[in-house]
Amino acid sequence: QVQLVESGGGLVQAGGSLRLSCAASGRTFSTLTMAWFRQAPGKEREFVAGISRSGGNTYYADSVKGRFTISRDNAKNLVYLQMNSLKPEDTAVYYCAAALVAVGVRTVGSFDYWGQGTQVTVSS
């Protein structure tokens, strides 16, 4: 019903920037609460950022607050994650997630649909 495809990952040096995109299809995008999670090697999947249906509310993990910005363009069915001042600890597979009913946007179990992920590697 909902398909999510991430893009924009890659290799970047510490201090650099990347912008991830997530394209959604199969449902009216504006009805979905969206979020980004990440999973580093040997770690559990963790919350990164979330955004409400209209984009009026955003949520961030403490580890990325002030460096990452989540946004959405409902007209284009896209959600973005602008990542600045990247650190090696940000290295992970980043996943786009969508929830039909938002209950606890910071938890993996709250989300109904997931993309396949895009690799972000920060060197140095």
mmCIF file with all atom_site columns, C-alpha atoms in Angstrom:
data_model
loop_
_atom_site.group_PDB
_atom_site.id
_atom_site.type_symbol
_atom_site.label_atom_id
_atom_site.label_alt_id
_atom_site.label_comp_id
_atom_site.label_asym_id
_atom_site.label_entity_id
_atom_site.label_seq_id
_atom_site.pdbx_PDB_ins_code
_atom_site.Cartn_x
_atom_site.Cartn_y
_atom_site.Cartn_z
_atom_site.occupancy
_atom_site.B_iso_or_equiv
_atom_site.pdbx_formal_charge
_atom_site.auth_seq_id
_atom_site.auth_comp_id
_atom_site.auth_asym_id
_atom_site.auth_atom_id
_atom_site.pdbx_PDB_model_num
ATOM 1   C CA . GLN A 1 1   ? 0.000  0.000  0.000  1.00 0.00 ? 1   GLN A CA 1
ATOM 2   C CA . VAL A 1 2   ? 2.874  2.357  0.811  1.00 0.00 ? 2   VAL A CA 1
ATOM 3   C CA . GLN A 1 3   ? 6.233  2.112  -0.883 1.00 0.00 ? 3   GLN A CA 1
ATOM 4   C CA . LEU A 1 4   ? 9.244  4.086  0.303  1.00 0.00 ? 4   LEU A CA 1
ATOM 5   C CA . VAL A 1 5   ? 12.512 4.517  -1.574 1.00 0.00 ? 5   VAL A CA 1
ATOM 6   C CA . GLU A 1 6   ? 15.508 6.293  -0.088 1.00 0.00 ? 6   GLU A CA 1
ATOM 7   C CA . SER A 1 7   ? 18.285 7.966  -2.031 1.00 0.00 ? 7   SER A CA 1
ATOM 8   C CA . GLY A 1 8   ? 21.149 10.376 -1.513 1.00 0.00 ? 8   GLY A CA 1
ATOM 9   C CA . GLY A 1 9   ? 23.466 8.303  0.617  1.00 0.00 ? 9   GLY A CA 1
ATOM 10  C CA . GLY A 1 10  ? 27.157 8.084  -0.035 1.00 0.00 ? 10  GLY A CA 1
ATOM 11  C CA . LEU A 1 11  ? 30.652 8.635  1.273  1.00 0.00 ? 11  LEU A CA 1
ATOM 12  C CA . VAL A 1 12  ? 31.546 11.968 2.819  1.00 0.00 ? 12  VAL A CA 1
ATOM 13  C CA . GLN A 1 13  ? 34.352 13.317 4.973  1.00 0.00 ? 13  GLN A CA 1
ATOM 14  C CA . ALA A 1 14  ? 33.763 14.370 8.552  1.00 0.00 ? 14  ALA A CA 1
ATOM 15  C CA . GLY A 1 15  ? 32.318 17.859 8.641  1.00 0.00 ? 15  GLY A CA 1
ATOM 16  C CA . GLY A 1 16  ? 30.637 17.449 5.287  1.00 0.00 ? 16  GLY A CA 1
ATOM 17  C CA . SER A 1 17  ? 26.977 17.348 4.341  1.00 0.00 ? 17  SER A CA 1
ATOM 18  C CA . LEU A 1 18  ? 24.526 15.039 2.638  1.00 0.00 ? 18  LEU A CA 1
ATOM 19  C CA . ARG A 1 19  ? 20.856 15.329 1.809  1.00 0.00 ? 19  ARG A CA 1
ATOM 20  C CA . LEU A 1 20  ? 18.781 12.178 1.884  1.00 0.00 ? 20  LEU A CA 1
ATOM 21  C CA . SER A 1 21  ? 15.477 11.894 0.066  1.00 0.00 ? 21  SER A CA 1
ATOM 22  C CA . CYS A 1 22  ? 12.599 9.485  0.521  1.00 0.00 ? 22  CYS A CA 1
ATOM 23  C CA . ALA A 1 23  ? 9.997  9.090  -2.190 1.00 0.00 ? 23  ALA A CA 1
ATOM 24  C CA . ALA A 1 24  ? 6.617  7.724  -1.159 1.00 0.00 ? 24  ALA A CA 1
ATOM 25  C CA . SER A 1 25  ? 3.912  6.171  -3.288 1.00 0.00 ? 25  SER A CA 1
ATOM 26  C CA . GLY A 1 26  ? 0.748  4.139  -2.903 1.00 0.00 ? 26  GLY A CA 1
ATOM 27  C CA . ARG A 1 27  ? -1.099 6.430  -0.524 1.00 0.00 ? 27  ARG A CA 1
ATOM 28  C CA . THR A 1 28  ? -1.855 10.088 -0.020 1.00 0.00 ? 28  THR A CA 1
ATOM 29  C CA . PHE A 1 29  ? 1.450  11.307 1.324  1.00 0.00 ? 29  PHE A CA 1
ATOM 30  C CA . SER A 1 30  ? 0.025  14.029 3.523  1.00 0.00 ? 30  SER A CA 1
ATOM 31  C CA . THR A 1 31  ? -1.766 11.429 5.665  1.00 0.00 ? 31  THR A CA 1
ATOM 32  C CA . LEU A 1 32  ? 1.527  9.850  6.724  1.00 0.00 ? 32  LEU A CA 1
ATOM 33  C CA . THR A 1 33  ? 3.704  10.714 9.654  1.00 0.00 ? 33  THR A CA 1
ATOM 34  C CA . MET A 1 34  ? 7.269  10.331 8.426  1.00 0.00 ? 34  MET A CA 1
ATOM 35  C CA . ALA A 1 35  ? 10.571 9.648  10.104 1.00 0.00 ? 35  ALA A CA 1
ATOM 36  C CA . TRP A 1 36  ? 14.176 8.715  9.567  1.00 0.00 ? 36  TRP A CA 1
ATOM 37  C CA . PHE A 1 37  ? 15.905 5.953  11.493 1.00 0.00 ? 37  PHE A CA 1
ATOM 38  C CA . ARG A 1 38  ? 19.419 4.622  11.195 1.00 0.00 ? 38  ARG A CA 1
ATOM 39  C CA . GLN A 1 39  ? 21.238 1.438  11.994 1.00 0.00 ? 39  GLN A CA 1
ATOM 40  C CA . ALA A 1 40  ? 24.991 1.304  12.445 1.00 0.00 ? 40  ALA A CA 1
ATOM 41  C CA . PRO A 1 41  ? 27.023 -1.920 12.345 1.00 0.00 ? 41  PRO A CA 1
ATOM 42  C CA . GLY A 1 42  ? 26.431 -3.906 15.505 1.00 0.00 ? 42  GLY A CA 1
ATOM 43  C CA . LYS A 1 43  ? 23.800 -1.468 16.738 1.00 0.00 ? 43  LYS A CA 1
ATOM 44  C CA . GLU A 1 44  ? 20.035 -1.499 16.981 1.00 0.00 ? 44  GLU A CA 1
ATOM 45  C CA . ARG A 1 45  ? 17.952 0.677  14.715 1.00 0.00 ? 45  ARG A CA 1
ATOM 46  C CA . GLU A 1 46  ? 17.566 4.098  16.299 1.00 0.00 ? 46  GLU A CA 1
ATOM 47  C CA . PHE A 1 47  ? 15.383 7.127  15.790 1.00 0.00 ? 47  PHE A CA 1
ATOM 48  C CA . VAL A 1 48  ? 16.928 10.100 14.020 1.00 0.00 ? 48  VAL A CA 1
ATOM 49  C CA . ALA A 1 49  ? 14.165 12.549 13.118 1.00 0.00 ? 49  ALA A CA 1
ATOM 50  C CA . GLY A 1 50  ? 10.417 12.690 12.636 1.00 0.00 ? 50  GLY A CA 1
ATOM 51  C CA . ILE A 1 51  ? 7.923  15.053 11.073 1.00 0.00 ? 51  ILE A CA 1
ATOM 52  C CA . SER A 1 52  ? 4.166  15.430 11.354 1.00 0.00 ? 52  SER A CA 1
ATOM 53  C CA . ARG A 1 53  ? 1.718  15.129 8.476  1.00 0.00 ? 53  ARG A CA 1
ATOM 54  C CA . SER A 1 54  ? 1.683  18.824 7.693  1.00 0.00 ? 54  SER A CA 1
ATOM 55  C CA . GLY A 1 55  ? 5.313  19.401 8.576  1.00 0.00 ? 55  GLY A CA 1
ATOM 56  C CA . GLY A 1 56  ? 4.353  21.637 11.461 1.00 0.00 ? 56  GLY A CA 1
ATOM 57  C CA . ASN A 1 57  ? 6.051  19.515 14.103 1.00 0.00 ? 57  ASN A CA 1
ATOM 58  C CA . THR A 1 58  ? 9.516  18.015 14.001 1.00 0.00 ? 58  THR A CA 1
ATOM 59  C CA . TYR A 1 59  ? 11.361 15.744 16.390 1.00 0.00 ? 59  TYR A CA 1
ATOM 60  C CA . TYR A 1 60  ? 15.051 14.949 16.672 1.00 0.00 ? 60  TYR A CA 1
ATOM 61  C CA . ALA A 1 61  ? 17.307 12.603 18.506 1.00 0.00 ? 61  ALA A CA 1
ATOM 62  C CA . ASP A 1 62  ? 19.637 14.437 20.860 1.00 0.00 ? 62  ASP A CA 1
ATOM 63  C CA . SER A 1 63  ? 22.618 13.118 18.935 1.00 0.00 ? 63  SER A CA 1
ATOM 64  C CA . VAL A 1 64  ? 21.640 14.963 15.743 1.00 0.00 ? 64  VAL A CA 1
ATOM 65  C CA . LYS A 1 65  ? 19.858 18.022 17.092 1.00 0.00 ? 65  LYS A CA 1
ATOM 66  C CA . GLY A 1 66  ? 21.291 21.174 15.570 1.00 0.00 ? 66  GLY A CA 1
ATOM 67  C CA . ARG A 1 67  ? 23.011 19.277 12.767 1.00 0.00 ? 67  ARG A CA 1
ATOM 68  C CA . PHE A 1 68  ? 20.197 17.476 10.942 1.00 0.00 ? 68  PHE A CA 1
ATOM 69  C CA . THR A 1 69  ? 16.967 18.901 9.569  1.00 0.00 ? 69  THR A CA 1
ATOM 70  C CA . ILE A 1 70  ? 13.936 16.908 8.475  1.00 0.00 ? 70  ILE A CA 1
ATOM 71  C CA . SER A 1 71  ? 11.478 18.426 6.028  1.00 0.00 ? 71  SER A CA 1
ATOM 72  C CA . ARG A 1 72  ? 8.772  17.323 3.642  1.00 0.00 ? 72  ARG A CA 1
ATOM 73  C CA . ASP A 1 73  ? 7.227  18.414 0.383  1.00 0.00 ? 73  ASP A CA 1
ATOM 74  C CA . ASN A 1 74  ? 3.736  16.979 0.271  1.00 0.00 ? 74  ASN A CA 1
ATOM 75  C CA . ALA A 1 75  ? 3.185  18.173 -3.286 1.00 0.00 ? 75  ALA A CA 1
ATOM 76  C CA . LYS A 1 76  ? 6.082  15.968 -4.410 1.00 0.00 ? 76  LYS A CA 1
ATOM 77  C CA . ASN A 1 77  ? 5.560  13.081 -1.972 1.00 0.00 ? 77  ASN A CA 1
ATOM 78  C CA . LEU A 1 78  ? 9.062  13.562 -0.628 1.00 0.00 ? 78  LEU A CA 1
ATOM 79  C CA . VAL A 1 79  ? 10.661 13.724 2.779  1.00 0.00 ? 79  VAL A CA 1
ATOM 80  C CA . TYR A 1 80  ? 14.211 14.942 3.237  1.00 0.00 ? 80  TYR A CA 1
ATOM 81  C CA . LEU A 1 81  ? 16.946 14.688 5.789  1.00 0.00 ? 81  LEU A CA 1
ATOM 82  C CA . GLN A 1 82  ? 19.563 17.400 5.492  1.00 0.00 ? 82  GLN A CA 1
ATOM 83  C CA . MET A 1 83  ? 22.654 16.268 7.357  1.00 0.00 ? 83  MET A CA 1
ATOM 84  C CA . ASN A 1 84  ? 25.344 18.820 8.160  1.00 0.00 ? 84  ASN A CA 1
ATOM 85  C CA . SER A 1 85  ? 28.528 18.636 10.203 1.00 0.00 ? 85  SER A CA 1
ATOM 86  C CA . LEU A 1 86  ? 28.629 14.896 9.743  1.00 0.00 ? 86  LEU A CA 1
ATOM 87  C CA . LYS A 1 87  ? 30.652 12.793 12.134 1.00 0.00 ? 87  LYS A CA 1
ATOM 88  C CA . PRO A 1 88  ? 32.052 9.277  11.767 1.00 0.00 ? 88  PRO A CA 1
ATOM 89  C CA . GLU A 1 89  ? 29.502 8.150  14.366 1.00 0.00 ? 89  GLU A CA 1
ATOM 90  C CA . ASP A 1 90  ? 26.757 9.079  11.893 1.00 0.00 ? 90  ASP A CA 1
ATOM 91  C CA . THR A 1 91  ? 27.855 6.207  9.666  1.00 0.00 ? 91  THR A CA 1
ATOM 92  C CA . ALA A 1 92  ? 24.872 3.903  9.253  1.00 0.00 ? 92  ALA A CA 1
ATOM 93  C CA . VAL A 1 93  ? 22.181 2.691  6.928  1.00 0.00 ? 93  VAL A CA 1
ATOM 94  C CA . TYR A 1 94  ? 19.460 5.316  6.992  1.00 0.00 ? 94  TYR A CA 1
ATOM 95  C CA . TYR A 1 95  ? 15.849 4.209  6.678  1.00 0.00 ? 95  TYR A CA 1
ATOM 96  C CA . CYS A 1 96  ? 12.763 6.164  5.783  1.00 0.00 ? 96  CYS A CA 1
ATOM 97  C CA . ALA A 1 97  ? 9.639  5.155  7.697  1.00 0.00 ? 97  ALA A CA 1
ATOM 98  C CA . ALA A 1 98  ? 5.937  5.989  7.496  1.00 0.00 ? 98  ALA A CA 1
ATOM 99  C CA . ALA A 1 99  ? 3.145  5.669  10.024 1.00 0.00 ? 99  ALA A CA 1
ATOM 100 C CA . LEU A 1 100 ? -0.580 5.647  9.329  1.00 0.00 ? 100 LEU A CA 1
ATOM 101 C CA . VAL A 1 101 ? -1.305 6.384  12.963 1.00 0.00 ? 101 VAL A CA 1
ATOM 102 C CA . ALA A 1 102 ? 1.411  8.199  14.856 1.00 0.00 ? 102 ALA A CA 1
ATOM 103 C CA . VAL A 1 103 ? 1.859  6.794  18.331 1.00 0.00 ? 103 VAL A CA 1
ATOM 104 C CA . GLY A 1 104 ? 5.313  7.468  19.682 1.00 0.00 ? 104 GLY A CA 1
ATOM 105 C CA . VAL A 1 105 ? 7.238  8.739  16.660 1.00 0.00 ? 105 VAL A CA 1
ATOM 106 C CA . ARG A 1 106 ? 10.591 7.979  18.283 1.00 0.00 ? 106 ARG A CA 1
ATOM 107 C CA . THR A 1 107 ? 10.058 4.215  18.363 1.00 0.00 ? 107 THR A CA 1
ATOM 108 C CA . VAL A 1 108 ? 10.581 1.672  15.601 1.00 0.00 ? 108 VAL A CA 1
ATOM 109 C CA . GLY A 1 109 ? 7.372  -0.164 16.462 1.00 0.00 ? 109 GLY A CA 1
ATOM 110 C CA . SER A 1 110 ? 5.248  2.885  15.741 1.00 0.00 ? 110 SER A CA 1
ATOM 111 C CA . PHE A 1 111 ? 5.928  2.746  12.006 1.00 0.00 ? 111 PHE A CA 1
ATOM 112 C CA . ASP A 1 112 ? 4.064  0.646  9.485  1.00 0.00 ? 112 ASP A CA 1
ATOM 113 C CA . TYR A 1 113 ? 6.201  0.991  6.368  1.00 0.00 ? 113 TYR A CA 1
ATOM 114 C CA . TRP A 1 114 ? 9.922  1.070  5.750  1.00 0.00 ? 114 TRP A CA 1
ATOM 115 C CA . GLY A 1 115 ? 12.245 1.724  2.875  1.00 0.00 ? 115 GLY A CA 1
ATOM 116 C CA . GLN A 1 116 ? 15.202 -0.514 2.116  1.00 0.00 ? 116 GLN A CA 1
ATOM 117 C CA . GLY A 1 117 ? 17.733 1.999  3.373  1.00 0.00 ? 117 GLY A CA 1
ATOM 118 C CA . THR A 1 118 ? 20.582 4.037  1.978  1.00 0.00 ? 118 THR A CA 1
ATOM 119 C CA . GLN A 1 119 ? 24.162 3.821  3.194  1.00 0.00 ? 119 GLN A CA 1
ATOM 120 C CA . VAL A 1 120 ? 25.836 6.871  4.685  1.00 0.00 ? 120 VAL A CA 1
ATOM 121 C CA . THR A 1 121 ? 29.538 6.564  5.412  1.00 0.00 ? 121 THR A CA 1
ATOM 122 C CA . VAL A 1 122 ? 31.467 9.360  7.107  1.00 0.00 ? 122 VAL A CA 1
ATOM 123 C CA . SER A 1 123 ? 35.231 9.030  6.937  1.00 0.00 ? 123 SER A CA 1
ATOM 124 C CA . SER A 1 124 ? 37.947 10.269 9.326  1.00 0.00 ? 124 SER A CA 1
#
